[in-house]
Structures are given as structure tokens and as C-alpha cells.
Short mmCIF file of C-alpha atoms in Angstrom, two decimals:
data_model
loop_
_atom_site.label_atom_id
_atom_site.label_comp_id
_atom_site.label_asym_id
_atom_site.label_seq_id
_atom_site.Cartn_x
_atom_site.Cartn_y
_atom_site.Cartn_z
CA MET A 557 96.23 21.61 86.38
CA LYS A 558 97.28 21.67 82.73
CA THR A 559 99.12 24.92 82.02
CA ILE A 560 101.74 26.82 84.05
CA LEU A 561 102.85 30.33 83.10
CA VAL A 562 106.40 31.46 83.99
CA PRO A 563 107.23 35.11 83.32
CA THR A 564 111.00 35.40 82.79
CA ASP A 565 113.73 37.96 82.28
CA PHE A 566 116.30 35.11 82.14
CA SER A 567 117.84 36.14 85.49
CA GLU A 568 118.78 33.65 88.18
CA LEU A 569 115.54 34.41 90.01
CA ALA A 570 113.56 33.64 86.90
CA LYS A 571 115.55 30.49 86.25
CA ASN A 572 114.77 29.27 89.77
CA ALA A 573 111.09 29.80 89.08
CA THR A 574 111.37 27.97 85.75
CA ASP A 575 113.14 25.01 87.36
CA LEU A 576 110.44 24.68 90.01
CA ALA A 577 107.68 24.96 87.41
CA ALA A 578 109.45 22.35 85.26
CA GLY A 579 109.67 19.91 88.14
CA LEU A 580 105.98 20.32 88.87
CA ALA A 581 104.98 20.11 85.18
CA GLN A 582 106.98 16.95 84.66
CA LYS A 583 105.33 15.24 87.62
CA ILE A 584 101.72 16.13 86.81
CA GLY A 585 101.97 16.19 82.99
CA ALA A 586 101.37 19.94 82.56
CA GLU A 587 102.78 22.22 79.88
CA ILE A 588 104.80 25.36 80.56
CA VAL A 589 104.32 28.70 78.84
CA LEU A 590 107.33 31.00 79.18
CA LEU A 591 106.67 34.74 78.84
CA HIS A 592 109.26 37.40 78.24
CA VAL A 593 108.10 41.04 78.17
CA VAL A 594 110.06 43.76 76.40
CA GLU A 595 108.89 46.81 78.31
CA ASP A 596 107.45 49.72 76.30
CA SER A 597 105.34 52.37 78.02
CA SER A 598 103.57 53.31 74.79
CA VAL A 599 101.53 50.07 74.64
CA SER A 600 99.88 47.78 77.22
CA SER A 601 100.61 44.41 75.61
CA VAL A 602 101.17 43.23 72.05
CA GLN A 603 102.82 40.18 70.54
CA TYR A 604 106.20 40.98 69.02
CA THR A 605 104.85 40.03 65.60
CA GLY A 606 102.31 42.85 65.84
CA GLU A 607 102.78 46.36 64.48
CA LEU A 608 104.64 48.58 66.97
CA ALA A 609 103.59 52.22 66.92
CA MET A 610 106.94 53.85 67.76
CA PRO A 611 107.78 57.47 67.15
CA ASN A 612 111.13 56.92 65.43
CA ILE A 613 113.24 54.24 63.80
CA GLU A 614 115.81 54.18 66.65
CA ASP A 615 113.18 53.12 69.17
CA ARG A 616 111.89 50.46 66.81
CA LEU A 617 115.38 49.04 66.19
CA PHE A 618 116.11 48.99 69.94
CA ILE A 619 112.93 47.00 70.62
CA TYR A 620 113.75 44.58 67.81
CA LYS A 621 117.23 44.00 69.24
CA LEU A 622 115.73 43.16 72.62
CA ILE A 623 113.33 40.75 70.93
CA GLU A 624 116.18 39.02 69.07
CA LYS A 625 118.11 38.70 72.34
CA ALA A 626 115.08 37.12 74.01
CA LYS A 627 114.69 34.66 71.14
CA SER A 628 118.33 33.66 71.56
CA GLU A 629 117.82 33.15 75.33
CA PHE A 630 114.79 30.95 74.63
CA ASN A 631 116.94 28.66 72.50
CA GLY A 632 118.94 27.72 75.57
CA VAL A 633 115.82 27.26 77.70
CA ARG A 634 114.26 25.02 75.00
CA GLU A 635 117.37 22.84 74.98
CA LYS A 636 117.34 22.49 78.78
CA TYR A 637 113.73 21.33 78.96
CA GLN A 638 113.55 19.05 75.94
CA ASN A 639 111.52 16.47 77.88
CA LEU A 640 108.70 18.94 78.56
CA THR A 641 106.08 20.69 76.46
CA VAL A 642 107.27 24.30 76.54
CA LYS A 643 105.74 27.22 74.66
CA GLU A 644 107.40 30.61 74.37
CA GLU A 645 105.83 34.04 74.09
CA ILE A 646 107.47 37.42 73.64
CA ARG A 647 105.31 40.46 74.29
CA VAL A 648 106.01 44.18 74.02
CA GLY A 649 104.39 46.48 76.56
CA ASN A 650 103.57 46.45 80.26
CA PRO A 651 104.53 43.26 82.16
CA TYR A 652 101.43 43.23 84.35
CA TYR A 653 98.99 43.56 81.45
CA SER A 654 100.97 41.05 79.42
CA VAL A 655 100.69 38.48 82.21
CA GLN A 656 96.98 39.16 82.57
CA ASP A 657 96.46 38.73 78.83
CA MET A 658 98.36 35.43 78.84
CA VAL A 659 96.24 34.07 81.70
CA GLY A 660 93.11 34.52 79.61
CA GLU A 661 94.53 33.47 76.24
CA TYR A 662 96.16 30.26 77.50
CA ASP A 663 93.67 29.42 80.29
CA ILE A 664 96.55 29.43 82.78
CA ASP A 665 96.13 27.36 85.95
CA LEU A 666 99.19 28.61 87.82
CA ILE A 667 101.73 31.44 87.56
CA VAL A 668 105.23 30.79 88.92
CA MET A 669 107.38 33.91 89.47
CA GLY A 670 110.79 34.71 90.96
CA THR A 671 111.26 37.37 93.66
CA THR A 672 114.04 38.60 95.92
CA GLY A 673 111.70 38.48 98.90
CA ALA A 674 112.74 40.74 101.76
CA SER A 675 113.52 43.72 99.53
CA GLY A 676 109.84 44.06 98.75
CA ALA A 677 107.49 43.69 95.84
CA LYS A 678 109.34 46.34 93.79
CA GLU A 679 112.26 43.90 93.51
CA PHE A 680 110.22 41.37 91.53
CA PHE A 681 111.62 40.86 88.06
CA VAL A 682 108.70 42.83 86.69
CA GLY A 683 109.13 45.65 89.16
CA SER A 684 106.05 47.03 90.94
CA ASN A 685 103.80 45.27 88.41
CA ALA A 686 104.32 41.98 90.30
CA GLU A 687 102.47 43.33 93.33
CA LYS A 688 99.45 43.73 91.06
CA VAL A 689 99.86 40.18 89.77
CA VAL A 690 99.79 38.74 93.32
CA ARG A 691 96.81 40.93 94.30
CA HIS A 692 94.67 40.65 91.21
CA SER A 693 95.59 37.50 89.30
CA LYS A 694 92.65 35.34 88.21
CA CYS A 695 94.66 32.19 88.96
CA PRO A 696 97.01 31.14 91.82
CA VAL A 697 100.48 32.68 91.92
CA LEU A 698 103.53 30.82 93.27
CA THR A 699 106.41 33.13 94.17
CA VAL A 700 109.90 31.67 94.48
CA HIS A 701 112.75 33.35 96.33
CA GLY A 702 115.65 31.04 95.58
CA GLU A 703 116.45 27.53 94.45
CA ALA A 704 113.52 25.23 95.17
CA ASP A 705 113.01 21.58 94.16
CA ILE A 706 109.38 20.48 94.17
CA ASP A 707 110.47 16.88 94.80
CA GLU A 708 111.91 17.98 98.13
CA PHE A 709 108.69 19.63 99.30
CA LYS A 710 107.49 17.77 102.41
CA THR A 711 105.57 20.31 104.49
CA ILE A 712 102.94 22.95 103.63
CA ALA A 713 101.87 25.76 105.97
CA PHE A 714 98.31 26.46 104.86
CA ALA A 715 97.05 29.68 106.49
CA THR A 716 93.31 30.27 106.42
CA GLY A 717 90.87 32.69 107.92
CA LEU A 718 88.08 30.23 107.14
CA LYS A 719 86.57 32.72 104.68
CA ASP A 720 88.67 31.35 101.83
CA SER A 721 86.15 28.62 101.01
CA GLN A 722 87.03 26.38 98.08
CA GLY A 723 89.45 28.63 96.20
CA GLN A 724 91.66 27.45 93.36
CA HIS A 725 94.63 27.48 95.71
CA ILE A 726 93.09 24.48 97.46
CA GLN A 727 92.97 22.63 94.16
CA ILE A 728 96.67 23.28 93.70
CA VAL A 729 97.40 21.94 97.18
CA LYS A 730 95.32 18.82 96.46
CA THR A 731 97.24 18.32 93.19
CA ILE A 732 100.56 18.57 95.03
CA GLU A 733 99.25 16.21 97.71
CA GLN A 734 98.25 13.71 95.00
CA TYR A 735 101.68 13.55 93.36
CA PHE A 736 104.08 14.27 96.20
CA ASP A 737 104.67 12.87 99.69
CA ILE A 738 103.64 16.00 101.54
CA LYS A 739 101.82 16.98 104.71
CA THR A 740 99.60 20.07 105.04
CA HIS A 741 99.46 22.00 108.31
CA ILE A 742 96.25 24.04 108.30
CA VAL A 743 96.72 27.02 110.62
CA ARG A 744 94.53 29.84 111.88
CA VAL A 745 96.48 32.78 113.39
CA ASN A 746 94.92 34.35 116.46
CA THR A 747 95.76 38.01 117.01
CA PRO A 748 94.63 40.54 119.63
CA ASN A 749 92.39 42.21 117.06
CA ASN A 750 91.07 38.97 115.54
CA PHE A 751 90.75 36.45 118.36
CA GLN A 752 88.69 33.29 118.44
CA THR A 753 88.57 30.58 121.09
CA ASP A 754 90.48 27.37 120.41
CA ILE A 755 87.38 25.22 120.75
CA ASP A 756 85.59 27.16 117.99
CA SER A 757 88.68 27.41 115.78
CA VAL A 758 89.50 23.69 116.00
CA ARG A 759 85.96 22.71 115.15
CA GLU A 760 85.83 25.07 112.17
CA LEU A 761 89.26 24.04 110.92
CA ASN A 762 88.32 20.37 111.05
CA GLU A 763 85.13 21.08 109.10
CA TYR A 764 87.08 23.16 106.63
CA ALA A 765 89.68 20.44 106.05
CA GLU A 766 87.06 17.78 105.50
CA GLU A 767 85.06 19.94 103.06
CA SER A 768 88.27 20.77 101.20
CA GLY A 769 89.02 17.10 100.58
CA LEU A 770 92.58 17.27 101.93
CA LYS A 771 94.01 13.90 102.93
CA ASN A 772 97.26 14.22 104.94
CA TYR A 773 96.85 17.17 107.25
CA GLU A 774 97.05 18.55 110.79
CA ILE A 775 95.31 21.59 112.23
CA ARG A 776 96.87 24.25 114.44
CA ILE A 777 95.94 27.45 116.23
CA TYR A 778 98.84 29.90 116.42
CA ASN A 779 98.93 33.13 118.49
CA ASP A 780 100.89 36.18 117.38
CA ILE A 781 100.78 39.95 117.21
CA THR A 782 99.78 40.15 113.54
CA GLU A 783 98.54 37.58 111.06
CA GLU A 784 101.45 38.00 108.67
CA GLU A 785 104.02 37.56 111.48
CA GLY A 786 102.10 34.57 112.78
CA ILE A 787 102.09 32.89 109.39
CA MET A 788 105.82 33.38 108.90
CA HIS A 789 106.67 32.35 112.49
CA PHE A 790 104.55 29.22 112.18
CA ALA A 791 106.11 28.36 108.83
CA HIS A 792 109.55 28.73 110.41
CA GLU A 793 108.54 26.55 113.38
CA ILE A 794 107.46 23.63 111.21
CA ASP A 795 110.18 24.32 108.60
CA ALA A 796 107.55 24.58 105.87
CA ASP A 797 108.63 24.14 102.26
CA LEU A 798 105.65 26.10 101.00
CA ILE A 799 103.24 28.70 102.43
CA VAL A 800 99.70 28.73 101.04
CA MET A 801 97.23 31.58 101.61
CA ALA A 802 94.55 33.69 100.02
CA THR A 803 94.67 37.42 99.26
CA HIS A 804 91.51 39.47 99.12
CA GLY A 805 92.67 41.82 96.38
CA ARG A 806 91.78 45.11 98.00
CA LYS A 807 91.97 48.23 95.86
CA GLY A 808 92.53 51.93 96.39
CA LEU A 809 91.98 53.38 99.85
CA ALA A 810 91.01 49.98 101.34
CA HIS A 811 94.41 48.57 100.31
CA LEU A 812 96.29 51.62 101.67
CA ILE A 813 94.54 51.33 105.02
CA ALA A 814 94.41 47.55 105.48
CA GLY A 815 97.25 46.47 103.21
CA SER A 816 97.51 42.84 102.20
CA ILE A 817 98.61 40.06 104.52
CA ALA A 818 99.51 37.92 101.52
CA GLU A 819 101.71 40.61 99.96
CA GLU A 820 103.53 41.13 103.28
CA VAL A 821 104.23 37.43 103.51
CA VAL A 822 105.38 37.27 99.88
CA ASN A 823 107.66 40.28 100.40
CA HIS A 824 109.29 39.12 103.64
CA SER A 825 109.28 35.33 103.64
CA LYS A 826 112.18 33.43 102.14
CA ARG A 827 109.96 30.44 101.46
CA PRO A 828 107.91 29.83 98.31
CA VAL A 829 104.42 31.32 98.73
CA LEU A 830 101.28 30.24 96.88
CA THR A 831 98.56 32.93 96.83
CA PHE A 832 95.17 33.27 95.22
CA SER A 833 92.94 36.36 95.01
CA MET A 834 89.55 35.49 96.55
CA LYS A 835 87.76 38.21 94.57
CA HIS A 836 87.97 35.82 91.61
#
């Protein structure tokens, strides 16, 4: 893992995400790319140095003032993280498309974002665009709900349906395991609509853990009404510092009908959640 993207609006939530990303980057030798997006519905995503096609001079001046304010905020961030390699980007346009562009341009390995949690995805700093980031991002996304110190992470709740295979989220877990004293609890949640016997689940989880190359782990079968409730209840039971899970990135009618377990957990858990879209 070499490059971590942190979208920021310079709020406390965003600062919490930046602090966590900084702690991880310092430990593993990664660089941080900070992204601030000045929202403008007339464009998808452009660098602030690009030509802005605005209908009148007042709109253009307003955007420029927001850009200058962001540059001033970045001065303080740069001073705080002098011991790290930190790059800064200011984009004008839609936050979701700006994040997606950055992932490709910088070959991002991990996105770290702040969220209020229980209030739902629309309370992310980028509004409803963040739900799209969690569902469709081409790299893992770590959402942070409050102050979190990576050095204090001791326990991971790793929820799997055994269809996740060797996703990039596993590589992130292995990286954390390599640099931090942490134990991973691999859990499969049994529900009335998705039940599997313990003997089969234990065998498959053991095979999965060995194939994944994880070192310090335990396996667990957990019974609950729904998968998302089971994941959150299990994380609470073991006092997990981080929840890890995959999202299948459903679109359109499929998403309206089935929803997303990962998005439900991100929205309602107070713990940091690492997700990865399996469609990538």
C-alpha cells in the first residue's frame, strides 16, 4: 500500500479521517493525497487550474474565493504533517466523480473518509455522493466516525460470506497485521434466510483463512436475524476496533430491492469500517 486518498472539507470528521490516515501512512511508509472539492453542478470534475465555464463573473469569483480558502486550510494541514509525504489537490465539480478521477490518476490503494454514522450516508461530508463511493470505488474505502488511532487498533471483525475471495480488502488487513499487533476474527453470520451448518461453515472459514494468508486469527459462526445486525452485534461483542467486509456494488433495481449490507453497516456502526466493492 503506497498511496492513501483522504477527501476533506476540513471539518472535524474529515480531520479524524486525516489523522487516522496519517498514523497508518507513517507506519507503513505510504504517502497521503488530500482532496478538497469545491462543488459546482455545471462540471463533473476539473482541477482548479483548469478553465471554468461559468455563466457570469459573480459565480466565477465565488468559486475562486472558495479555492483560496481551501488553499489557506491546506497550509495548516501541511504544517501539522511535516513528517509525512502529503500532496494536495483542489477540484471543482462533483465530489463523487472527483474522487473516482483521483483514484485512477494517483493509483490510490485506500480511501479514508469521515462520516457521522447513524444519521445515514447522506451525512457524509460529500453528501449522498459518499454512498456511491462506498458502493462503487475501485479500491478499499475506510470510513471513520470519530477519533480513531491506528496504533490502538487491536481487534478486527472480518465478516465474510466466503464469496469475497482474495479481494483488495484482504491485502489491507494483511498490511495492518504486518505492522500492528492485531488479531482478526473471521466471522460468518448465519440468518434464517441464509443458513449453513456449523460444520460446513467452520471448514470453509478455515480454508478461507489459510488461502488468504492471514496469520493471527480466530473463526466464528454468529447467528442473528439479518447479516448487517449480526456483523454489528458481533463487532460489539468482541469490542472490535475495525469492521472489514465486502460490498457487491449492486445497481438500480437490484440495489433498491436487496440494498447493501456494507452500506447499512457503514451507516449505523460507530466503528471504523473497511469496505471493498467485489465487482472490481
